[in-house]
Amino acid sequence: MKFCPNCGVEVEEGAKFCLNCGTSLTKETTSVDEETSQPAEVTVEKTSNLNDSGTIWWGVLGFCVPLVGLILCLVWKKTAPNNAKSAGYGAGIGLAWSVIFWISTAIATALGAA
């Protein structure tokens, strides 16, 4: 007997999709534990190709191009939290520096014109 890994409903042998929830069954299905007649637990470990070291270079990229740093921070929030944090810090510092630069430039221009 096979069970759907998403909803736990019994599915026919060789079925490609669960008729209850529509989950694809071609990659993995859960078999029944013979002792308890319950679906056996299956652990699926998601691996990422991204090295989550949180190097300073993601912060430098975020500082130089704050929009890219913000996007990377949001995209990597769950999959690579250290890289996301580094890119987010860089984006925040870069954005703050830009605002300070433009405000000080506007003040210097206004004082110079007077």
mmCIF file with all atom_site columns, C-alpha atoms in Angstrom:
data_model
loop_
_atom_site.group_PDB
_atom_site.id
_atom_site.type_symbol
_atom_site.label_atom_id
_atom_site.label_alt_id
_atom_site.label_comp_id
_atom_site.label_asym_id
_atom_site.label_entity_id
_atom_site.label_seq_id
_atom_site.pdbx_PDB_ins_code
_atom_site.Cartn_x
_atom_site.Cartn_y
_atom_site.Cartn_z
_atom_site.occupancy
_atom_site.B_iso_or_equiv
_atom_site.pdbx_formal_charge
_atom_site.auth_seq_id
_atom_site.auth_comp_id
_atom_site.auth_asym_id
_atom_site.auth_atom_id
_atom_site.pdbx_PDB_model_num
ATOM 1   C CA . MET A 1 1   ? 0.000  0.000  0.000   1.00 0.00 ? 1   MET A CA 1
ATOM 2   C CA . LYS A 1 2   ? 1.186  3.514  -0.770  1.00 0.00 ? 2   LYS A CA 1
ATOM 3   C CA . PHE A 1 3   ? 0.189  6.802  0.786   1.00 0.00 ? 3   PHE A CA 1
ATOM 4   C CA . CYS A 1 4   ? 0.369  10.359 -0.535  1.00 0.00 ? 4   CYS A CA 1
ATOM 5   C CA . PRO A 1 5   ? 3.302  12.190 1.085   1.00 0.00 ? 5   PRO A CA 1
ATOM 6   C CA . ASN A 1 6   ? 1.271  15.422 1.126   1.00 0.00 ? 6   ASN A CA 1
ATOM 7   C CA . CYS A 1 7   ? -2.158 14.478 2.499   1.00 0.00 ? 7   CYS A CA 1
ATOM 8   C CA . GLY A 1 8   ? -1.674 10.857 3.668   1.00 0.00 ? 8   GLY A CA 1
ATOM 9   C CA . VAL A 1 9   ? -4.551 9.392  1.644   1.00 0.00 ? 9   VAL A CA 1
ATOM 10  C CA . GLU A 1 10  ? -4.070 5.852  0.338   1.00 0.00 ? 10  GLU A CA 1
ATOM 11  C CA . VAL A 1 11  ? -3.233 5.799  -3.374  1.00 0.00 ? 11  VAL A CA 1
ATOM 12  C CA . GLU A 1 12  ? -3.133 2.975  -5.897  1.00 0.00 ? 12  GLU A CA 1
ATOM 13  C CA . GLU A 1 13  ? 0.160  1.305  -6.798  1.00 0.00 ? 13  GLU A CA 1
ATOM 14  C CA . GLY A 1 14  ? 1.695  2.987  -9.847  1.00 0.00 ? 14  GLY A CA 1
ATOM 15  C CA . ALA A 1 15  ? -0.433 6.156  -9.563  1.00 0.00 ? 15  ALA A CA 1
ATOM 16  C CA . LYS A 1 16  ? 1.336  9.280  -10.792 1.00 0.00 ? 16  LYS A CA 1
ATOM 17  C CA . PHE A 1 17  ? -0.876 11.803 -8.937  1.00 0.00 ? 17  PHE A CA 1
ATOM 18  C CA . CYS A 1 18  ? -2.877 11.766 -5.714  1.00 0.00 ? 18  CYS A CA 1
ATOM 19  C CA . LEU A 1 19  ? -6.586 11.880 -6.506  1.00 0.00 ? 19  LEU A CA 1
ATOM 20  C CA . ASN A 1 20  ? -7.272 13.782 -3.286  1.00 0.00 ? 20  ASN A CA 1
ATOM 21  C CA . CYS A 1 21  ? -4.779 16.671 -3.409  1.00 0.00 ? 21  CYS A CA 1
ATOM 22  C CA . GLY A 1 22  ? -3.131 16.377 -6.857  1.00 0.00 ? 22  GLY A CA 1
ATOM 23  C CA . THR A 1 23  ? 0.434  15.952 -5.568  1.00 0.00 ? 23  THR A CA 1
ATOM 24  C CA . SER A 1 24  ? 2.836  14.274 -7.987  1.00 0.00 ? 24  SER A CA 1
ATOM 25  C CA . LEU A 1 25  ? 3.705  10.772 -6.808  1.00 0.00 ? 25  LEU A CA 1
ATOM 26  C CA . THR A 1 26  ? 6.348  9.939  -9.389  1.00 0.00 ? 26  THR A CA 1
ATOM 27  C CA . LYS A 1 27  ? 9.399  10.929 -7.317  1.00 0.00 ? 27  LYS A CA 1
ATOM 28  C CA . GLU A 1 28  ? 8.536  9.537  -3.902  1.00 0.00 ? 28  GLU A CA 1
ATOM 29  C CA . THR A 1 29  ? 5.682  7.810  -2.152  1.00 0.00 ? 29  THR A CA 1
ATOM 30  C CA . THR A 1 30  ? 5.431  6.720  1.419   1.00 0.00 ? 30  THR A CA 1
ATOM 31  C CA . SER A 1 31  ? 5.136  3.026  2.157   1.00 0.00 ? 31  SER A CA 1
ATOM 32  C CA . VAL A 1 32  ? 3.198  1.542  5.062   1.00 0.00 ? 32  VAL A CA 1
ATOM 33  C CA . ASP A 1 33  ? 4.959  0.544  8.248   1.00 0.00 ? 33  ASP A CA 1
ATOM 34  C CA . GLU A 1 34  ? 3.930  -3.100 8.604   1.00 0.00 ? 34  GLU A CA 1
ATOM 35  C CA . GLU A 1 35  ? 3.885  -3.073 12.433  1.00 0.00 ? 35  GLU A CA 1
ATOM 36  C CA . THR A 1 36  ? 1.580  -0.105 12.958  1.00 0.00 ? 36  THR A CA 1
ATOM 37  C CA . SER A 1 37  ? -0.300 0.039  9.632   1.00 0.00 ? 37  SER A CA 1
ATOM 38  C CA . GLN A 1 38  ? 0.495  3.753  9.562   1.00 0.00 ? 38  GLN A CA 1
ATOM 39  C CA . PRO A 1 39  ? 2.380  5.622  6.860   1.00 0.00 ? 39  PRO A CA 1
ATOM 40  C CA . ALA A 1 40  ? 6.107  5.363  7.509   1.00 0.00 ? 40  ALA A CA 1
ATOM 41  C CA . GLU A 1 41  ? 7.804  8.704  8.054   1.00 0.00 ? 41  GLU A CA 1
ATOM 42  C CA . VAL A 1 42  ? 9.920  9.946  5.206   1.00 0.00 ? 42  VAL A CA 1
ATOM 43  C CA . THR A 1 43  ? 12.500 12.640 5.797   1.00 0.00 ? 43  THR A CA 1
ATOM 44  C CA . VAL A 1 44  ? 13.378 14.732 2.801   1.00 0.00 ? 44  VAL A CA 1
ATOM 45  C CA . GLU A 1 45  ? 16.423 16.917 3.230   1.00 0.00 ? 45  GLU A CA 1
ATOM 46  C CA . LYS A 1 46  ? 16.535 19.909 0.951   1.00 0.00 ? 46  LYS A CA 1
ATOM 47  C CA . THR A 1 47  ? 20.008 20.771 -0.154  1.00 0.00 ? 47  THR A CA 1
ATOM 48  C CA . SER A 1 48  ? 21.047 24.079 -1.561  1.00 0.00 ? 48  SER A CA 1
ATOM 49  C CA . ASN A 1 49  ? 23.834 24.670 -4.042  1.00 0.00 ? 49  ASN A CA 1
ATOM 50  C CA . LEU A 1 50  ? 24.457 28.054 -2.425  1.00 0.00 ? 50  LEU A CA 1
ATOM 51  C CA . ASN A 1 51  ? 27.231 28.342 0.157   1.00 0.00 ? 51  ASN A CA 1
ATOM 52  C CA . ASP A 1 52  ? 25.614 30.140 3.117   1.00 0.00 ? 52  ASP A CA 1
ATOM 53  C CA . SER A 1 53  ? 28.780 31.588 4.607   1.00 0.00 ? 53  SER A CA 1
ATOM 54  C CA . GLY A 1 54  ? 27.502 35.173 4.839   1.00 0.00 ? 54  GLY A CA 1
ATOM 55  C CA . THR A 1 55  ? 30.702 36.657 3.454   1.00 0.00 ? 55  THR A CA 1
ATOM 56  C CA . ILE A 1 56  ? 31.292 40.390 3.438   1.00 0.00 ? 56  ILE A CA 1
ATOM 57  C CA . TRP A 1 57  ? 31.131 40.444 -0.361  1.00 0.00 ? 57  TRP A CA 1
ATOM 58  C CA . TRP A 1 58  ? 27.336 40.108 -0.288  1.00 0.00 ? 58  TRP A CA 1
ATOM 59  C CA . GLY A 1 59  ? 27.325 43.170 1.983   1.00 0.00 ? 59  GLY A CA 1
ATOM 60  C CA . VAL A 1 60  ? 29.609 45.041 -0.418  1.00 0.00 ? 60  VAL A CA 1
ATOM 61  C CA . LEU A 1 61  ? 27.283 44.175 -3.299  1.00 0.00 ? 61  LEU A CA 1
ATOM 62  C CA . GLY A 1 62  ? 24.284 45.328 -1.235  1.00 0.00 ? 62  GLY A CA 1
ATOM 63  C CA . PHE A 1 63  ? 26.090 48.564 -0.347  1.00 0.00 ? 63  PHE A CA 1
ATOM 64  C CA . CYS A 1 64  ? 27.017 49.347 -3.972  1.00 0.00 ? 64  CYS A CA 1
ATOM 65  C CA . VAL A 1 65  ? 23.606 48.413 -5.382  1.00 0.00 ? 65  VAL A CA 1
ATOM 66  C CA . PRO A 1 66  ? 21.056 48.588 -2.524  1.00 0.00 ? 66  PRO A CA 1
ATOM 67  C CA . LEU A 1 67  ? 18.153 47.365 -4.658  1.00 0.00 ? 67  LEU A CA 1
ATOM 68  C CA . VAL A 1 68  ? 20.039 44.165 -5.532  1.00 0.00 ? 68  VAL A CA 1
ATOM 69  C CA . GLY A 1 69  ? 20.983 43.702 -1.862  1.00 0.00 ? 69  GLY A CA 1
ATOM 70  C CA . LEU A 1 70  ? 17.347 44.069 -0.814  1.00 0.00 ? 70  LEU A CA 1
ATOM 71  C CA . ILE A 1 71  ? 16.159 41.599 -3.461  1.00 0.00 ? 71  ILE A CA 1
ATOM 72  C CA . LEU A 1 72  ? 18.821 39.060 -2.446  1.00 0.00 ? 72  LEU A CA 1
ATOM 73  C CA . CYS A 1 73  ? 17.884 39.527 1.194   1.00 0.00 ? 73  CYS A CA 1
ATOM 74  C CA . LEU A 1 74  ? 14.237 38.746 0.471   1.00 0.00 ? 74  LEU A CA 1
ATOM 75  C CA . VAL A 1 75  ? 14.973 35.822 -1.860  1.00 0.00 ? 75  VAL A CA 1
ATOM 76  C CA . TRP A 1 76  ? 17.508 34.152 0.460   1.00 0.00 ? 76  TRP A CA 1
ATOM 77  C CA . LYS A 1 77  ? 15.600 34.763 3.690   1.00 0.00 ? 77  LYS A CA 1
ATOM 78  C CA . LYS A 1 78  ? 14.803 31.055 4.211   1.00 0.00 ? 78  LYS A CA 1
ATOM 79  C CA . THR A 1 79  ? 17.302 29.238 2.017   1.00 0.00 ? 79  THR A CA 1
ATOM 80  C CA . ALA A 1 80  ? 20.510 31.119 2.909   1.00 0.00 ? 80  ALA A CA 1
ATOM 81  C CA . PRO A 1 81  ? 19.894 33.263 6.009   1.00 0.00 ? 81  PRO A CA 1
ATOM 82  C CA . ASN A 1 82  ? 23.540 34.247 6.568   1.00 0.00 ? 82  ASN A CA 1
ATOM 83  C CA . ASN A 1 83  ? 23.937 35.516 3.004   1.00 0.00 ? 83  ASN A CA 1
ATOM 84  C CA . ALA A 1 84  ? 20.557 37.261 3.268   1.00 0.00 ? 84  ALA A CA 1
ATOM 85  C CA . LYS A 1 85  ? 21.620 39.022 6.454   1.00 0.00 ? 85  LYS A CA 1
ATOM 86  C CA . SER A 1 86  ? 24.901 40.174 4.912   1.00 0.00 ? 86  SER A CA 1
ATOM 87  C CA . ALA A 1 87  ? 23.213 41.469 1.733   1.00 0.00 ? 87  ALA A CA 1
ATOM 88  C CA . GLY A 1 88  ? 20.483 43.151 3.810   1.00 0.00 ? 88  GLY A CA 1
ATOM 89  C CA . TYR A 1 89  ? 22.963 44.936 6.056   1.00 0.00 ? 89  TYR A CA 1
ATOM 90  C CA . GLY A 1 90  ? 24.899 46.131 3.031   1.00 0.00 ? 90  GLY A CA 1
ATOM 91  C CA . ALA A 1 91  ? 21.714 47.367 1.372   1.00 0.00 ? 91  ALA A CA 1
ATOM 92  C CA . GLY A 1 92  ? 20.630 49.213 4.514   1.00 0.00 ? 92  GLY A CA 1
ATOM 93  C CA . ILE A 1 93  ? 23.986 50.901 4.983   1.00 0.00 ? 93  ILE A CA 1
ATOM 94  C CA . GLY A 1 94  ? 24.192 51.760 1.272   1.00 0.00 ? 94  GLY A CA 1
ATOM 95  C CA . LEU A 1 95  ? 20.716 53.265 1.302   1.00 0.00 ? 95  LEU A CA 1
ATOM 96  C CA . ALA A 1 96  ? 21.431 55.286 4.453   1.00 0.00 ? 96  ALA A CA 1
ATOM 97  C CA . TRP A 1 97  ? 24.712 56.544 2.994   1.00 0.00 ? 97  TRP A CA 1
ATOM 98  C CA . SER A 1 98  ? 22.927 57.586 -0.233  1.00 0.00 ? 98  SER A CA 1
ATOM 99  C CA . VAL A 1 99  ? 20.261 59.507 1.678   1.00 0.00 ? 99  VAL A CA 1
ATOM 100 C CA . ILE A 1 100 ? 22.874 61.285 3.831   1.00 0.00 ? 100 ILE A CA 1
ATOM 101 C CA . PHE A 1 101 ? 24.947 62.120 0.746   1.00 0.00 ? 101 PHE A CA 1
ATOM 102 C CA . TRP A 1 102 ? 22.010 63.619 -1.171  1.00 0.00 ? 102 TRP A CA 1
ATOM 103 C CA . ILE A 1 103 ? 20.730 65.597 1.825   1.00 0.00 ? 103 ILE A CA 1
ATOM 104 C CA . SER A 1 104 ? 24.190 67.027 2.527   1.00 0.00 ? 104 SER A CA 1
ATOM 105 C CA . THR A 1 105 ? 24.613 67.853 -1.186  1.00 0.00 ? 105 THR A CA 1
ATOM 106 C CA . ALA A 1 106 ? 21.252 69.663 -1.204  1.00 0.00 ? 106 ALA A CA 1
ATOM 107 C CA . ILE A 1 107 ? 22.187 71.644 1.917   1.00 0.00 ? 107 ILE A CA 1
ATOM 108 C CA . ALA A 1 108 ? 25.626 72.563 0.532   1.00 0.00 ? 108 ALA A CA 1
ATOM 109 C CA . THR A 1 109 ? 24.037 73.664 -2.740  1.00 0.00 ? 109 THR A CA 1
ATOM 110 C CA . ALA A 1 110 ? 21.429 75.758 -0.920  1.00 0.00 ? 110 ALA A CA 1
ATOM 111 C CA . LEU A 1 111 ? 24.069 77.437 1.258   1.00 0.00 ? 111 LEU A CA 1
ATOM 112 C CA . GLY A 1 112 ? 26.337 78.035 -1.719  1.00 0.00 ? 112 GLY A CA 1
ATOM 113 C CA . ALA A 1 113 ? 23.563 79.710 -3.700  1.00 0.00 ? 113 ALA A CA 1
ATOM 114 C CA . ALA A 1 114 ? 22.770 82.138 -0.865  1.00 0.00 ? 114 ALA A CA 1
#
